[in-house]
mmCIF file of C-alpha atoms in Angstrom:
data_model
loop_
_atom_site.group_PDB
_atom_site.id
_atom_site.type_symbol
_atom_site.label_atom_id
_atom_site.label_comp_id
_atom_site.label_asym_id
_atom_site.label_seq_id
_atom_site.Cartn_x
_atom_site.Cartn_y
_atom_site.Cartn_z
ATOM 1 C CA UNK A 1 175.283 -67.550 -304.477
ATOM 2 C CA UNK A 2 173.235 -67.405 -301.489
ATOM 3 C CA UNK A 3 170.042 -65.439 -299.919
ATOM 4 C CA UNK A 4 170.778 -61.949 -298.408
ATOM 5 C CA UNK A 5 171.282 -62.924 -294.864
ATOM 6 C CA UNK A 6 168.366 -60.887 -293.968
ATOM 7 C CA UNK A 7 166.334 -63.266 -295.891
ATOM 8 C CA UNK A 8 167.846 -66.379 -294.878
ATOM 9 C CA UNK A 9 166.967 -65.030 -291.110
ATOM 10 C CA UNK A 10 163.540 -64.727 -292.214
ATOM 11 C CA UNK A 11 163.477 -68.183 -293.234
ATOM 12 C CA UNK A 12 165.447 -69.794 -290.510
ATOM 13 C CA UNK A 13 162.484 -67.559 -287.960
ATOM 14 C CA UNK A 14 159.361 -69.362 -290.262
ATOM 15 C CA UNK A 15 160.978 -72.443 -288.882
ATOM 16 C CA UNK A 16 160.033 -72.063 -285.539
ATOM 17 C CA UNK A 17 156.154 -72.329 -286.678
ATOM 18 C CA UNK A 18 154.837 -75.941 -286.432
ATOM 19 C CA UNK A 19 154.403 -77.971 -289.774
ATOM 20 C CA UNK A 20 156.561 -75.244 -290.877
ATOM 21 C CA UNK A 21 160.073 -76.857 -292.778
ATOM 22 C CA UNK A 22 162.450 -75.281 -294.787
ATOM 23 C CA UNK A 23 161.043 -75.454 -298.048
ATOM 24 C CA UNK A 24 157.627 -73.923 -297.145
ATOM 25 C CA UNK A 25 159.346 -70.981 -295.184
ATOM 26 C CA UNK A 26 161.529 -70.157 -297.613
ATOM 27 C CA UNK A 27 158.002 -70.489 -299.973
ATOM 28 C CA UNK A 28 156.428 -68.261 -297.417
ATOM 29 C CA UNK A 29 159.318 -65.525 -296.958
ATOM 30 C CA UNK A 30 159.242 -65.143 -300.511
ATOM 31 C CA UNK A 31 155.455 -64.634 -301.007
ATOM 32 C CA UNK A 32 156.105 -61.968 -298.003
ATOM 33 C CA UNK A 33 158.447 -60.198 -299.628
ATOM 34 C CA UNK A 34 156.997 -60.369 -303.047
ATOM 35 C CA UNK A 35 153.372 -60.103 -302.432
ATOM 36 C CA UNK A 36 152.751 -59.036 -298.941
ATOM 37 C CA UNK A 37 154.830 -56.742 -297.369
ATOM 38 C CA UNK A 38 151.679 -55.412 -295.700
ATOM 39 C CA UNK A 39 150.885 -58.984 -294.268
ATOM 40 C CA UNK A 40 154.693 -59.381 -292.990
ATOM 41 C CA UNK A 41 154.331 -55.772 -291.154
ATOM 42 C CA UNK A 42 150.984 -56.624 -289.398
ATOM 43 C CA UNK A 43 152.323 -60.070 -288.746
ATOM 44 C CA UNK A 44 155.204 -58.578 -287.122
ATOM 45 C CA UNK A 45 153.257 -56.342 -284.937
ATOM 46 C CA UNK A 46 150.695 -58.774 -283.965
ATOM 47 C CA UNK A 47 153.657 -61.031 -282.476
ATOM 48 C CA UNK A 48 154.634 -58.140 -280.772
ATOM 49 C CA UNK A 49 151.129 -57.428 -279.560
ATOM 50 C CA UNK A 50 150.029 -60.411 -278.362
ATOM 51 C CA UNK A 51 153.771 -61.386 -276.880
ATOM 52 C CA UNK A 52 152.776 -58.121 -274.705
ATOM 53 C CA UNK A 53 149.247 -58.658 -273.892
ATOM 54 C CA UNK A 54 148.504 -62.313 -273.681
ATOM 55 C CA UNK A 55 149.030 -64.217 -270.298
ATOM 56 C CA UNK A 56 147.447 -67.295 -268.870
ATOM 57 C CA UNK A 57 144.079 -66.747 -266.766
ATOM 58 C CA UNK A 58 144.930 -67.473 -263.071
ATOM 59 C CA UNK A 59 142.403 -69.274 -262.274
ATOM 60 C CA UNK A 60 141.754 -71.471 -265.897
ATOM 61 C CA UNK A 61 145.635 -71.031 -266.905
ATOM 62 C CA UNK A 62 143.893 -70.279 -270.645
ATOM 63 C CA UNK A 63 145.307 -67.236 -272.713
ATOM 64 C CA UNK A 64 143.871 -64.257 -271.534
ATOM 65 C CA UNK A 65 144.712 -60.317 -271.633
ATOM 66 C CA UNK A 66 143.171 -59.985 -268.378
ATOM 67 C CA UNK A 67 144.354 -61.555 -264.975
ATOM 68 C CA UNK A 68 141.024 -63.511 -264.916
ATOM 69 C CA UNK A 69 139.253 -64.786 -268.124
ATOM 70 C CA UNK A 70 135.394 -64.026 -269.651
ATOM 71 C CA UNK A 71 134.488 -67.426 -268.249
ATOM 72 C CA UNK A 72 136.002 -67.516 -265.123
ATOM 73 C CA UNK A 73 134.782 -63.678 -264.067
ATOM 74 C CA UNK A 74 131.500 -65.215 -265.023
ATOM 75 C CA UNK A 75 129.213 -64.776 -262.019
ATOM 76 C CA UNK A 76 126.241 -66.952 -263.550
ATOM 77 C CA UNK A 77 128.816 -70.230 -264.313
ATOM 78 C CA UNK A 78 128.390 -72.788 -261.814
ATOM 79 C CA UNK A 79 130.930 -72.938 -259.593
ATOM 80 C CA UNK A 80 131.135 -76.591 -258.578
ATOM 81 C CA UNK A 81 131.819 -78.228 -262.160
ATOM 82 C CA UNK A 82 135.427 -77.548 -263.753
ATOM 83 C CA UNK A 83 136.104 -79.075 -266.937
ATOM 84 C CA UNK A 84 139.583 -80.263 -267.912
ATOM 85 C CA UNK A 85 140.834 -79.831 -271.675
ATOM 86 C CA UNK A 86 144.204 -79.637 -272.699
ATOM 87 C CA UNK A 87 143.876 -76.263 -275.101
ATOM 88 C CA UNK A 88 142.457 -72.983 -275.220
ATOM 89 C CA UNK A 89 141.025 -74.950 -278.557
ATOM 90 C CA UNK A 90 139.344 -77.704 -276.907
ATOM 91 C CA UNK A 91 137.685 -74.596 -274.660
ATOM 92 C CA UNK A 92 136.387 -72.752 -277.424
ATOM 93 C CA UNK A 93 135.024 -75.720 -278.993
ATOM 94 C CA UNK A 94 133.129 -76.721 -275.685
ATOM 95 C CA UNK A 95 131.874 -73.113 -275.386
ATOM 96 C CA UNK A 96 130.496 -73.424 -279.368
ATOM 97 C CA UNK A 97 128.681 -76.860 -278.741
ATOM 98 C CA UNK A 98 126.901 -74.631 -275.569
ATOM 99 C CA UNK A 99 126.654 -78.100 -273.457
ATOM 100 C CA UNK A 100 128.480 -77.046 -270.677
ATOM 101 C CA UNK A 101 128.083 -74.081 -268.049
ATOM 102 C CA UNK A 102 130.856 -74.698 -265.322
ATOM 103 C CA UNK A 103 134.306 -73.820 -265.541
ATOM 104 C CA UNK A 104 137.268 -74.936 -266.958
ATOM 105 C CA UNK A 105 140.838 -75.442 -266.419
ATOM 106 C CA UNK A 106 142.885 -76.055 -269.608
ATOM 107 C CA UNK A 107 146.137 -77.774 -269.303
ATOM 108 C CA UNK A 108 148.117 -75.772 -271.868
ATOM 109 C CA UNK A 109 149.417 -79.593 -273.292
ATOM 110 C CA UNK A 110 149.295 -83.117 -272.676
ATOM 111 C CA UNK A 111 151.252 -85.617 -270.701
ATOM 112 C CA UNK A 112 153.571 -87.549 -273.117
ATOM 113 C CA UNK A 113 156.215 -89.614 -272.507
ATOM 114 C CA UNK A 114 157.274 -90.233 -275.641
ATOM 115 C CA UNK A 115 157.841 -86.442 -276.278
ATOM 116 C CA UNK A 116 159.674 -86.169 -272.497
ATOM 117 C CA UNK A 117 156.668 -83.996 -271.563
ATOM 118 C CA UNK A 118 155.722 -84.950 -267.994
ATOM 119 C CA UNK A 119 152.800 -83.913 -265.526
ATOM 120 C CA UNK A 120 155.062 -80.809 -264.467
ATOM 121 C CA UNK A 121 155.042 -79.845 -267.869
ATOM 122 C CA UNK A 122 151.043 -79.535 -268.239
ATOM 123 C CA UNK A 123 150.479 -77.435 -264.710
ATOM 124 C CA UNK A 124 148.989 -80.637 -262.931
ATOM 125 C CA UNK A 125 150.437 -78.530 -259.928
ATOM 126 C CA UNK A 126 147.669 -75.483 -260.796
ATOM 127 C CA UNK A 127 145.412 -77.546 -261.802
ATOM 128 C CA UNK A 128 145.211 -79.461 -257.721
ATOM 129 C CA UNK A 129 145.014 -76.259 -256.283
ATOM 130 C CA UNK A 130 142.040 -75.228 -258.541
ATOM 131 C CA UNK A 131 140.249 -78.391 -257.999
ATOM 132 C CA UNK A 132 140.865 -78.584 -254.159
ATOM 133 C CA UNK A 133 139.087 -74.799 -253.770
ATOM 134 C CA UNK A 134 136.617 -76.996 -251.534
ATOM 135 C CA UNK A 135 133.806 -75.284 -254.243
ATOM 136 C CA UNK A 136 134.284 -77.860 -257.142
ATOM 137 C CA UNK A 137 132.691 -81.057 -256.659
ATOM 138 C CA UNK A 138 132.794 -82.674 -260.023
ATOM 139 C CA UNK A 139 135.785 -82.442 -262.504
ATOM 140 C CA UNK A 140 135.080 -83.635 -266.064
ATOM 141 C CA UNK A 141 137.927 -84.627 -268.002
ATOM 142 C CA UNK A 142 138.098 -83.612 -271.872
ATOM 143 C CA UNK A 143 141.206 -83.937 -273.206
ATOM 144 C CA UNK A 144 141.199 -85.756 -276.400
ATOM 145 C CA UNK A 145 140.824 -89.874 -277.171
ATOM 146 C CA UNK A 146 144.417 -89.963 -278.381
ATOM 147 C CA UNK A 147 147.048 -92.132 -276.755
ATOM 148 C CA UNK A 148 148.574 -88.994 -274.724
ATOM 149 C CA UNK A 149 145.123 -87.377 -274.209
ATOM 150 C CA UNK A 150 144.337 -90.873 -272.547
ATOM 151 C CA UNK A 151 147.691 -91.013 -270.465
ATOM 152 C CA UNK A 152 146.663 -87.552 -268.957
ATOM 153 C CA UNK A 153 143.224 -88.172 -267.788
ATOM 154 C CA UNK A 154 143.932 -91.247 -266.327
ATOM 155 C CA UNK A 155 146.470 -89.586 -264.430
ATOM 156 C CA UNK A 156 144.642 -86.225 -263.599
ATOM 157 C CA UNK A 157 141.578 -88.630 -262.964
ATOM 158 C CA UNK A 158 144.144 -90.866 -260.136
ATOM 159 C CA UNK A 159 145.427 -87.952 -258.714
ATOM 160 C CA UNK A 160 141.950 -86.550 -258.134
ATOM 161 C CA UNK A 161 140.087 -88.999 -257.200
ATOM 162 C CA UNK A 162 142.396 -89.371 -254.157
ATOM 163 C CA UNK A 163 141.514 -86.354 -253.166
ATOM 164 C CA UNK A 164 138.148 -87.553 -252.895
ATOM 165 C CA UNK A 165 136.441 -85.638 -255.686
ATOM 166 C CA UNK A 166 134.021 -86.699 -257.948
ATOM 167 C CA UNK A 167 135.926 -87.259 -261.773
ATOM 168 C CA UNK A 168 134.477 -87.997 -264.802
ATOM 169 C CA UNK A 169 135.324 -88.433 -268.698
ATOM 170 C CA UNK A 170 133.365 -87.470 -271.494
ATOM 171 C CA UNK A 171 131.360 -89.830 -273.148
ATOM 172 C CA UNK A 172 133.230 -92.093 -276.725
ATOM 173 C CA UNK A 173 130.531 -93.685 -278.922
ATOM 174 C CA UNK A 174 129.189 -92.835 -282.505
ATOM 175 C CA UNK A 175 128.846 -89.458 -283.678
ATOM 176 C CA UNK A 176 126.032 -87.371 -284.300
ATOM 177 C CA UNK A 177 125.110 -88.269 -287.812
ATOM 178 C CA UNK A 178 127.596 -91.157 -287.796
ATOM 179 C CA UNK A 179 126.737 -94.588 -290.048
ATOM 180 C CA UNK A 180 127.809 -97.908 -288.747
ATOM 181 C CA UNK A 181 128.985 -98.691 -292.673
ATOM 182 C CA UNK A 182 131.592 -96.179 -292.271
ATOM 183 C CA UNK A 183 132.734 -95.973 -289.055
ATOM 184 C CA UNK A 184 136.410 -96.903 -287.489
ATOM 185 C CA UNK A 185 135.445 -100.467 -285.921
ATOM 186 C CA UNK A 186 137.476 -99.386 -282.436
ATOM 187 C CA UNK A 187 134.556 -96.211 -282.230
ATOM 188 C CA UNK A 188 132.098 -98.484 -282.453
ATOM 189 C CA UNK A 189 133.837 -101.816 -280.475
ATOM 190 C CA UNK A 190 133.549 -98.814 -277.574
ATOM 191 C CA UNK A 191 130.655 -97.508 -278.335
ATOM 192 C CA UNK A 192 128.691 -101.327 -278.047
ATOM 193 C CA UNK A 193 130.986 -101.225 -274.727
ATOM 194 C CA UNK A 194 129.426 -98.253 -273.170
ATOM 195 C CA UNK A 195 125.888 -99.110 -274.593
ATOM 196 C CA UNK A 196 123.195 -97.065 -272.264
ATOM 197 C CA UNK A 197 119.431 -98.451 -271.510
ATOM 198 C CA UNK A 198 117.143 -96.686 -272.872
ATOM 199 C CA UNK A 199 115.122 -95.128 -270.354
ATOM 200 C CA UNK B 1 133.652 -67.086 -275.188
ATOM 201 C CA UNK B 2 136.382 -66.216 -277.468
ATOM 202 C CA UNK B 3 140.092 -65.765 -277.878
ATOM 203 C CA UNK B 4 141.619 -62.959 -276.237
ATOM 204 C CA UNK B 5 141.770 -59.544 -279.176
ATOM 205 C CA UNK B 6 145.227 -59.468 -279.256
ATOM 206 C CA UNK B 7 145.632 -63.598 -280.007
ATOM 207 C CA UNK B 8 143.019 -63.214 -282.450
ATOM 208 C CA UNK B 9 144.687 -60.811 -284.414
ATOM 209 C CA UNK B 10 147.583 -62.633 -284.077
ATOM 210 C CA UNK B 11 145.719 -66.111 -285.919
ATOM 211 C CA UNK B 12 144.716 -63.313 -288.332
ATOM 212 C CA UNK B 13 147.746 -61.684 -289.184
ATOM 213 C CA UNK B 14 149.840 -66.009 -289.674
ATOM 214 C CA UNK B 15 147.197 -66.654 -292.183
ATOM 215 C CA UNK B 16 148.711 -64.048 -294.664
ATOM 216 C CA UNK B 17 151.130 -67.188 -294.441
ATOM 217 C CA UNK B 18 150.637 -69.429 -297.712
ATOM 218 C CA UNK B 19 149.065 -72.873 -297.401
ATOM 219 C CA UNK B 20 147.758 -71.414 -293.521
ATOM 220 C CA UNK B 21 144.547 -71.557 -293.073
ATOM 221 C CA UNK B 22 143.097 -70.692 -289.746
ATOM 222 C CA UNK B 23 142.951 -74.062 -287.700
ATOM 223 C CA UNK B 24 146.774 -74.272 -288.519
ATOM 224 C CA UNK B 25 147.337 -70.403 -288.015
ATOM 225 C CA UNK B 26 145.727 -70.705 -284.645
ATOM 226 C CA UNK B 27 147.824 -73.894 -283.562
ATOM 227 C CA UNK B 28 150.931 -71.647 -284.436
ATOM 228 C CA UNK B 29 149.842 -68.654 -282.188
ATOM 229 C CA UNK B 30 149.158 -71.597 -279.230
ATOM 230 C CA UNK B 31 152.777 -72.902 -280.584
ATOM 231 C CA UNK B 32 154.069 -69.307 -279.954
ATOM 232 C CA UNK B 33 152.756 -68.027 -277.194
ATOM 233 C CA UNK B 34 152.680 -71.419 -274.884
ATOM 234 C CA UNK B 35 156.197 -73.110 -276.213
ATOM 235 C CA UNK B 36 158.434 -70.533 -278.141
ATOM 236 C CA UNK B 37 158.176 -66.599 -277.415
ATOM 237 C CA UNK B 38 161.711 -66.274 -278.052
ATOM 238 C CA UNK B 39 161.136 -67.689 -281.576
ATOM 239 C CA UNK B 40 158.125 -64.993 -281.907
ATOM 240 C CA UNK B 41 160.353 -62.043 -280.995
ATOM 241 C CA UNK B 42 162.660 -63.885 -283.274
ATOM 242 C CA UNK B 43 160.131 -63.720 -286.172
ATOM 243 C CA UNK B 44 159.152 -60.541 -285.604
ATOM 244 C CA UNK B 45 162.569 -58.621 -286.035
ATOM 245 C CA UNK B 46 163.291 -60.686 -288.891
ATOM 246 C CA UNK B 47 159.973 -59.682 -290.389
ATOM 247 C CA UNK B 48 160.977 -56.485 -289.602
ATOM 248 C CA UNK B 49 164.856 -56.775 -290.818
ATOM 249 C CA UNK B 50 163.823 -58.686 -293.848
ATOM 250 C CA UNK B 51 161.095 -55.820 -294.753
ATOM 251 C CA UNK B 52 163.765 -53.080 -294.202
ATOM 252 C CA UNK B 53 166.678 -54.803 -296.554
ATOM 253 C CA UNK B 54 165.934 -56.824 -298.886
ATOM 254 C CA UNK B 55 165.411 -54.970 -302.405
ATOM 255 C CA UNK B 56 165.682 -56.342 -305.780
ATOM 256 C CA UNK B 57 168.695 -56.730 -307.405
ATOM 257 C CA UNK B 58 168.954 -54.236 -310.422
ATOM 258 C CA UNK B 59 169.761 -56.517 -313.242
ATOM 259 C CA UNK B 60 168.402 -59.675 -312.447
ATOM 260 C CA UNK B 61 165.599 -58.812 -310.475
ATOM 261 C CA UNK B 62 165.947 -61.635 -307.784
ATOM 262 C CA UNK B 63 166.652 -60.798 -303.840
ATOM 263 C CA UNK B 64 169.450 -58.669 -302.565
ATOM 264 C CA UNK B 65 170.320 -56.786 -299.907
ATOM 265 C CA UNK B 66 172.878 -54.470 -302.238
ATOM 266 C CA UNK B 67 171.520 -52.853 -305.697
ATOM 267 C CA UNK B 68 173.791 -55.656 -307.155
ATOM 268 C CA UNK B 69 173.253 -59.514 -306.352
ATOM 269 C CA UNK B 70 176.136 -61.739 -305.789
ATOM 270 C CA UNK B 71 175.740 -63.317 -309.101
ATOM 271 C CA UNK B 72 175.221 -59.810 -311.276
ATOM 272 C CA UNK B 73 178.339 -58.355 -309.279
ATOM 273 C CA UNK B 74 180.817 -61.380 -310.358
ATOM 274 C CA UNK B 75 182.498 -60.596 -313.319
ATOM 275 C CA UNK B 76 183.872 -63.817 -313.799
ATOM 276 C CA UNK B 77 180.509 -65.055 -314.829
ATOM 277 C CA UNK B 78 179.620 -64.989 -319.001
ATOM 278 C CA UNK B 79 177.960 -61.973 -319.824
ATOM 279 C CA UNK B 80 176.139 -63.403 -323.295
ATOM 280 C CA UNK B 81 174.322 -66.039 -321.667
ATOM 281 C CA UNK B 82 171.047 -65.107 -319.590
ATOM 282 C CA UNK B 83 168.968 -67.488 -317.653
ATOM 283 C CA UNK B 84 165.319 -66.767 -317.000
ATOM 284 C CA UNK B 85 163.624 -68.313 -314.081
ATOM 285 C CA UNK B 86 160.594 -68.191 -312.227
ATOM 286 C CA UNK B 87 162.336 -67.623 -308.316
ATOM 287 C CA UNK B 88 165.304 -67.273 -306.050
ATOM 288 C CA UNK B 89 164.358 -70.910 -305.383
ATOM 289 C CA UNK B 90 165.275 -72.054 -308.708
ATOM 290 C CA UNK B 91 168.146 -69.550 -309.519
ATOM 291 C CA UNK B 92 169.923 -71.143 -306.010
ATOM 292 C CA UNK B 93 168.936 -74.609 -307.305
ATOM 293 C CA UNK B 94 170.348 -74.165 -310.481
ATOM 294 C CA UNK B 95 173.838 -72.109 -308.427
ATOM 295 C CA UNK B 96 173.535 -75.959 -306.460
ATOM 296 C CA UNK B 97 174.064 -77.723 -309.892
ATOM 297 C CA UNK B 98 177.259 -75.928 -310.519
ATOM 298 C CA UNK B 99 176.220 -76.558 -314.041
ATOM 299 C CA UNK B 100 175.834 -73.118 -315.335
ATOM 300 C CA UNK B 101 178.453 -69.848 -315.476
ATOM 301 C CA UNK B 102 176.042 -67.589 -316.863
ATOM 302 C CA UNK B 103 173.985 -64.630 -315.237
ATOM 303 C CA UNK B 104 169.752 -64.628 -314.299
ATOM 304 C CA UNK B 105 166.677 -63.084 -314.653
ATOM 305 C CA UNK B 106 164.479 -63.866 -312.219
ATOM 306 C CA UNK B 107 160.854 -63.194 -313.313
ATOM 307 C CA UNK B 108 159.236 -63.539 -309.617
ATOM 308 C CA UNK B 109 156.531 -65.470 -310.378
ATOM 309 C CA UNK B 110 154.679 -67.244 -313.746
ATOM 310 C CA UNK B 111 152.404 -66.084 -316.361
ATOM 311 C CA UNK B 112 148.926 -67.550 -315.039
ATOM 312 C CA UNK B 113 145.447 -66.882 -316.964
ATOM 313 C CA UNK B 114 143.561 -69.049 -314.762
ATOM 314 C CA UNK B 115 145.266 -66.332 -311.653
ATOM 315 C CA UNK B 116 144.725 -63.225 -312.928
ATOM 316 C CA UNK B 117 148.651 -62.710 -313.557
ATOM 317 C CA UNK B 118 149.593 -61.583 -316.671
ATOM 318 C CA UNK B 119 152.698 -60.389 -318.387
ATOM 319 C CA UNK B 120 152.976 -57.105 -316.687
ATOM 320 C CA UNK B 121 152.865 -58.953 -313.184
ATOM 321 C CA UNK B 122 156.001 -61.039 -314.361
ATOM 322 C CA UNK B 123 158.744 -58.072 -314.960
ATOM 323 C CA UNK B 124 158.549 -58.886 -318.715
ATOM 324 C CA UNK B 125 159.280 -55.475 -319.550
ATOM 325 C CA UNK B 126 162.440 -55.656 -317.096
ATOM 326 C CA UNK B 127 163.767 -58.366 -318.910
ATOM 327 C CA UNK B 128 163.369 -57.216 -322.249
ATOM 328 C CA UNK B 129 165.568 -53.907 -320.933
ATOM 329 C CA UNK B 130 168.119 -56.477 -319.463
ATOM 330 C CA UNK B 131 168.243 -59.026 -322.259
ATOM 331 C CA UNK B 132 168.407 -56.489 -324.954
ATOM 332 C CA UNK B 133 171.786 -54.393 -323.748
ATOM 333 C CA UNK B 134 173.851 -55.827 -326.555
ATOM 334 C CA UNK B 135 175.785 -58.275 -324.683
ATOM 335 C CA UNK B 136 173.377 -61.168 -324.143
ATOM 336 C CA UNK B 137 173.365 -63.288 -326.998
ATOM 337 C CA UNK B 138 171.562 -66.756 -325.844
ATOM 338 C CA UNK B 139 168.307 -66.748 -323.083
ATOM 339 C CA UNK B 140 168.077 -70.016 -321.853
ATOM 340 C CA UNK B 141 164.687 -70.419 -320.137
ATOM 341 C CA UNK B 142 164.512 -72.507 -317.051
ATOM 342 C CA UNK B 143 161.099 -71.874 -315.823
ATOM 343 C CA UNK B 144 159.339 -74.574 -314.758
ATOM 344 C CA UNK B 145 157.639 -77.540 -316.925
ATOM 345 C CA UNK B 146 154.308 -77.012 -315.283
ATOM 346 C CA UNK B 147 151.044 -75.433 -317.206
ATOM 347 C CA UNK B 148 151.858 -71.514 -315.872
ATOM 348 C CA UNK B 149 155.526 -72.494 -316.732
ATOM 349 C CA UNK B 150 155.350 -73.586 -320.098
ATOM 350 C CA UNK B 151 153.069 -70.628 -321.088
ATOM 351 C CA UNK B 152 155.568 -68.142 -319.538
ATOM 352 C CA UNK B 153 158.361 -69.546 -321.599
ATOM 353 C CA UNK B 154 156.583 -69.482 -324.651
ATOM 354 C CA UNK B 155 155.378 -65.470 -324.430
ATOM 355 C CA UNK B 156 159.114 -65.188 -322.993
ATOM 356 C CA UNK B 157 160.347 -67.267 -326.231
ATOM 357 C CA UNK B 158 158.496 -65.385 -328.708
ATOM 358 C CA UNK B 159 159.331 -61.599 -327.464
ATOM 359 C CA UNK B 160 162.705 -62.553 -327.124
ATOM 360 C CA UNK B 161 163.136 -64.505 -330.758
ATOM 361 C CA UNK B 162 161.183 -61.755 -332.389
ATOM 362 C CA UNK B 163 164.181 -59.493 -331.566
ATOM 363 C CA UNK B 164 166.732 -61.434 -333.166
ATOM 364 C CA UNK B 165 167.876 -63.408 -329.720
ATOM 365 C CA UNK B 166 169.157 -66.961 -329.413
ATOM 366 C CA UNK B 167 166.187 -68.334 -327.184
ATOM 367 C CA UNK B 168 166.957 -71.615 -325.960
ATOM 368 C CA UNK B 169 164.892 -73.941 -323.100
ATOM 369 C CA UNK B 170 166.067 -76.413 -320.727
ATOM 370 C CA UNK B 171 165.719 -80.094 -321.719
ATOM 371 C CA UNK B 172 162.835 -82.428 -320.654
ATOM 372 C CA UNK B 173 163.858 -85.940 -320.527
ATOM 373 C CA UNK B 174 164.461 -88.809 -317.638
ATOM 374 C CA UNK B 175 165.711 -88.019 -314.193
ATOM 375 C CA UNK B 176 169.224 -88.886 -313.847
ATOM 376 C CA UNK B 177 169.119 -92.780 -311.545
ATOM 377 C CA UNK B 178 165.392 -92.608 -312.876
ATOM 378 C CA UNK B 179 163.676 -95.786 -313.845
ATOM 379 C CA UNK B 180 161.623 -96.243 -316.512
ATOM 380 C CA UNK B 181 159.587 -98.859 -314.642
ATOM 381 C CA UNK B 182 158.691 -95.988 -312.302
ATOM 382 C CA UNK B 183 158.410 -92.801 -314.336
ATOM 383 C CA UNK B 184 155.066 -91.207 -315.447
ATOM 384 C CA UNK B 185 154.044 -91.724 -318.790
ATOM 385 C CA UNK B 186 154.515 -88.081 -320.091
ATOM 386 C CA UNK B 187 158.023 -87.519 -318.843
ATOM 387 C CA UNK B 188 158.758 -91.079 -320.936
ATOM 388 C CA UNK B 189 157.087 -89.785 -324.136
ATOM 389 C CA UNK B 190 158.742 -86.360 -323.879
ATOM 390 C CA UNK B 191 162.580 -88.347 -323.441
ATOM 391 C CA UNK B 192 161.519 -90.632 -326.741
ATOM 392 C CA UNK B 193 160.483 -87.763 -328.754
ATOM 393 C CA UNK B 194 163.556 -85.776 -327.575
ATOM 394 C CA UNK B 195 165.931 -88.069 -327.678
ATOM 395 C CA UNK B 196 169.714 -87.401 -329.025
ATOM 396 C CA UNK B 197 172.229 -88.835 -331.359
ATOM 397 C CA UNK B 198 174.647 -90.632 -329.768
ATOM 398 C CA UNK B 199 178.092 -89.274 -331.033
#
């Protein structure tokens, strides 16, 4: 006794989502089947939708149905600040905090060795020949304070720098709200490291 | 700023997706659409195959791509016995066991108060037609020894035993290799106050 084969193809395609194993897609293809078959069909056309209509933004390489995103064909952006993150994610989450009015460039990833994923992997390529426009003056680096999201702004911030441009990382330190009782100690070892005079 | 329409929809339509909520639901669109479009189109047929085949077996109620499962179809298997679970996840569990040469009823799904799902929402009414043709002589009920499970076996027990049937449940007791250094204290009590003559 085994699953129809249609089923166990169902199952086998779940696996292909992240976090997704075979226990929880065969739990999911059978809520689909049982409970949703209106969720499966609209989840099977919106992977066929957005397979169609969602590309990368040529200028920010972030997902966009249009050759050049909201931000980008922004007229009242300034044009000399581009902001590094490493996912359309990161970008959205930037936009919410509305702390930042340049540009982006999202590296669609992160350099990690330990993964095999290498600076050709993460458009460092694009991402030169957007910062070298001769407009940008400043890039900011925002990719995250893990070990890979280190590894990739030290080398985006290397090869950049080179170049002669001005590069700098967002600020580590305490959180808004955050109590010294409960904090990781390496947050705030760093965030006594980067202490700023009060003005 | 936002996500493109079409991507949106797309982190709409994965959260239909048990145990996705819509951080994890947009990671798997970014998985999708960056790393894996062949695994989207892959999901999306089988979505689409999956929706178009599989049916419910006519006796036993669990998934099939014919009107007869595998299991109802083989007549080498003892008509008088009838096993009632909760899902094609137990009934192949139970097929891995090779410890039973009996046919199913598979319930799809539990009886749950606290849910909203009742006994109509559980094919009781199926099974009563399938358990009363004449031939079935013992139920065994495997459903599981959770709160929803328990309940369903006892309205299952009682409809069944009012109607003259040999109603029978699977045993609770130790784990086979299980230690009783390391087992919970419930499962212990339940193998005491079960416990068997030795012949």
């Amino acid at each position: 006794m085994k699953n129809p084969p249609s089923l166990d193809q169902l199952i086998a395609a779940l696996k292909v989502l992240p976090g997704v194993g075979p226990k929880s897609a065969q739990r999911m293809a059978f809520h689909l089947l049982q409970r949703d078959k209106g969720g499966a069909q609209r989840l099977a056309r919106a992977l066929d939708a957005a397979l169609g209509q969602v590309i990368h933004c040529e200028r920010c390489n972030t997902f966009s149905e249009t050759p050049l995103c909201n931000v980008c064909a922004d007229p009242g952006r300034r044009q000399d600040l581009l902001c590094v993150v490493e996912m359309p994610a990161d970008l959205l989450m930037l936009e919410q905090a509305k702390c930042y009015d340049g540009l982006y460039f999202v590296l669609m990833g992160r350099v990690s060795p330990m993964e095999g994923i290498g600076p050709r992997d993460v458009n460092l390529d694009k991402l030169m020949v957007r910062a070298l426009d001769g407009v940008v003056a400043e890039v900011v680096i925002a990719t995250n304070f893990t070990a890979e999201g280190e590894v990739t702004a030290h080398m985006v911030g290397e090869l950049l720098k080179e170049r002669g441009l001005t590069v700098t990382r967002i600020a580590r330190g305490m959180p808004v709200g955050g109590e010294l009782e409960f904090i990781d100690p390496g947050t705030l070892a760093q965030a006594v490291f980067e202490r700023r005079r009060l003005a």
